[in-house]
Amino acid sequence: MQTSGFGTTILGAALIAAAPLWATEDLRPTQGEIDAFVLADADRDQSLTQPEFKTFVQAMAQQGQPTARQIRFFGAYGLAFSIADGDKDGRITPAELRQADDRHRAGQ
């Protein structure tokens, strides 16, 4: 049985591995966000590099997420990454993703 292109065992293990990071803060992730993050986080370090971020955005855009659809439409992956990378360490955590999306939705 396959789930979203992942083997059930792989997806389950990945979600379990990612769950503690998502649970440490009040990030309110949807299952779609978790699935997209797990899909994108190729090295399983619970943060996204620029190429991983592009994969994440594309997965979220396919789900219809408005911010991701805008980034994909304009091809603004680099700009969006630089905005979301709050501490400028070249990696984006789930908390940074949530903060950037919340700011974007608030028009800031």
PDB file of C-alpha atoms in Angstrom, residues 15-99:
ATOM      1  CA  LEU A  15       6.285  11.373  10.669  1.00  0.00           C
ATOM      2  CA  ILE A  16       7.286   9.877  13.995  1.00  0.00           C
ATOM      3  CA  ALA A  17      10.777  11.338  13.578  1.00  0.00           C
ATOM      4  CA  ALA A  18       9.410  14.787  12.692  1.00  0.00           C
ATOM      5  CA  ALA A  19       6.642  14.832  15.295  1.00  0.00           C
ATOM      6  CA  PRO A  20       8.788  15.902  18.291  1.00  0.00           C
ATOM      7  CA  LEU A  21      10.036  19.010  16.469  1.00  0.00           C
ATOM      8  CA  TRP A  22       6.536  20.027  15.440  1.00  0.00           C
ATOM      9  CA  ALA A  23       5.224  19.356  18.956  1.00  0.00           C
ATOM     10  CA  THR A  24       7.837  21.457  20.769  1.00  0.00           C
ATOM     11  CA  GLU A  25       6.114  24.696  19.795  1.00  0.00           C
ATOM     12  CA  ASP A  26       2.536  25.693  19.083  1.00  0.00           C
ATOM     13  CA  LEU A  27       2.949  25.518  15.297  1.00  0.00           C
ATOM     14  CA  ARG A  28      -0.548  24.217  14.476  1.00  0.00           C
ATOM     15  CA  PRO A  29       0.630  22.159  11.483  1.00  0.00           C
ATOM     16  CA  THR A  30      -1.877  20.520   9.224  1.00  0.00           C
ATOM     17  CA  GLN A  31      -1.292  16.941   8.187  1.00  0.00           C
ATOM     18  CA  GLY A  32      -0.560  18.290   4.705  1.00  0.00           C
ATOM     19  CA  GLU A  33       2.171  20.561   6.063  1.00  0.00           C
ATOM     20  CA  ILE A  34       3.738  17.705   7.978  1.00  0.00           C
ATOM     21  CA  ASP A  35       3.588  15.423   4.938  1.00  0.00           C
ATOM     22  CA  ALA A  36       5.120  18.103   2.682  1.00  0.00           C
ATOM     23  CA  PHE A  37       7.890  18.831   5.199  1.00  0.00           C
ATOM     24  CA  VAL A  38       8.738  15.150   5.589  1.00  0.00           C
ATOM     25  CA  LEU A  39       8.749  14.755   1.801  1.00  0.00           C
ATOM     26  CA  ALA A  40      11.059  17.748   1.360  1.00  0.00           C
ATOM     27  CA  ASP A  41      13.459  17.058   4.251  1.00  0.00           C
ATOM     28  CA  ALA A  42      15.687  14.697   2.249  1.00  0.00           C
ATOM     29  CA  ASP A  43      18.475  14.544   4.827  1.00  0.00           C
ATOM     30  CA  ARG A  44      16.021  14.155   7.748  1.00  0.00           C
ATOM     31  CA  ASP A  45      17.641  16.876   9.861  1.00  0.00           C
ATOM     32  CA  GLN A  46      14.275  18.535  10.579  1.00  0.00           C
ATOM     33  CA  SER A  47      15.156  21.698   8.667  1.00  0.00           C
ATOM     34  CA  LEU A  48      15.060  22.653   4.996  1.00  0.00           C
ATOM     35  CA  THR A  49      17.896  23.771   2.733  1.00  0.00           C
ATOM     36  CA  GLN A  50      17.090  25.859  -0.353  1.00  0.00           C
ATOM     37  CA  PRO A  51      16.519  22.830  -2.634  1.00  0.00           C
ATOM     38  CA  GLU A  52      14.439  21.118   0.063  1.00  0.00           C
ATOM     39  CA  PHE A  53      12.438  24.321   0.555  1.00  0.00           C
ATOM     40  CA  LYS A  54      11.576  24.379  -3.141  1.00  0.00           C
ATOM     41  CA  THR A  55      10.271  20.813  -2.859  1.00  0.00           C
ATOM     42  CA  PHE A  56       8.245  21.821   0.212  1.00  0.00           C
ATOM     43  CA  VAL A  57       6.743  24.843  -1.541  1.00  0.00           C
ATOM     44  CA  GLN A  58       5.840  22.796  -4.607  1.00  0.00           C
ATOM     45  CA  ALA A  59       4.135  20.161  -2.451  1.00  0.00           C
ATOM     46  CA  MET A  60       2.205  22.820  -0.534  1.00  0.00           C
ATOM     47  CA  ALA A  61       1.221  24.589  -3.771  1.00  0.00           C
ATOM     48  CA  GLN A  62      -0.166  21.305  -5.099  1.00  0.00           C
ATOM     49  CA  GLN A  63      -2.312  21.172  -1.961  1.00  0.00           C
ATOM     50  CA  GLY A  64      -3.606  24.667  -2.763  1.00  0.00           C
ATOM     51  CA  GLN A  65      -1.846  26.547   0.048  1.00  0.00           C
ATOM     52  CA  PRO A  66      -2.092  30.249  -0.969  1.00  0.00           C
ATOM     53  CA  THR A  67       1.396  31.444   0.041  1.00  0.00           C
ATOM     54  CA  ALA A  68       3.047  28.464  -1.647  1.00  0.00           C
ATOM     55  CA  ARG A  69       0.977  29.018  -4.786  1.00  0.00           C
ATOM     56  CA  GLN A  70       2.186  32.640  -4.932  1.00  0.00           C
ATOM     57  CA  ILE A  71       5.826  31.619  -4.480  1.00  0.00           C
ATOM     58  CA  ARG A  72       5.505  28.984  -7.202  1.00  0.00           C
ATOM     59  CA  PHE A  73       3.645  31.319  -9.572  1.00  0.00           C
ATOM     60  CA  PHE A  74       6.334  33.999  -9.358  1.00  0.00           C
ATOM     61  CA  GLY A  75       9.235  31.533  -9.107  1.00  0.00           C
ATOM     62  CA  ALA A  76      10.259  33.421  -5.985  1.00  0.00           C
ATOM     63  CA  TYR A  77      11.812  30.464  -4.179  1.00  0.00           C
ATOM     64  CA  GLY A  78      15.076  32.260  -3.359  1.00  0.00           C
ATOM     65  CA  LEU A  79      13.350  35.397  -2.094  1.00  0.00           C
ATOM     66  CA  ALA A  80      10.878  33.380  -0.027  1.00  0.00           C
ATOM     67  CA  PHE A  81      13.711  31.291   1.409  1.00  0.00           C
ATOM     68  CA  SER A  82      15.667  34.393   2.441  1.00  0.00           C
ATOM     69  CA  ILE A  83      12.576  35.848   4.115  1.00  0.00           C
ATOM     70  CA  ALA A  84      11.694  32.612   5.925  1.00  0.00           C
ATOM     71  CA  ASP A  85      15.259  31.948   7.108  1.00  0.00           C
ATOM     72  CA  GLY A  86      14.873  34.152  10.164  1.00  0.00           C
ATOM     73  CA  ASP A  87      18.256  33.443  11.712  1.00  0.00           C
ATOM     74  CA  LYS A  88      20.048  33.456   8.323  1.00  0.00           C
ATOM     75  CA  ASP A  89      21.745  30.106   8.920  1.00  0.00           C
ATOM     76  CA  GLY A  90      20.855  28.695   5.496  1.00  0.00           C
ATOM     77  CA  ARG A  91      18.227  26.325   6.901  1.00  0.00           C
ATOM     78  CA  ILE A  92      14.539  26.778   7.664  1.00  0.00           C
ATOM     79  CA  THR A  93      12.889  25.115  10.639  1.00  0.00           C
ATOM     80  CA  PRO A  94       9.151  24.449  11.012  1.00  0.00           C
ATOM     81  CA  ALA A  95       8.961  27.401  13.433  1.00  0.00           C
ATOM     82  CA  GLU A  96      10.565  29.710  10.867  1.00  0.00           C
ATOM     83  CA  LEU A  97       8.131  28.463   8.215  1.00  0.00           C
ATOM     84  CA  ARG A  98       5.145  29.180  10.451  1.00  0.00           C
ATOM     85  CA  GLN A  99       6.427  32.627  11.423  1.00  0.00           C
TER      86      GLN A  99
END
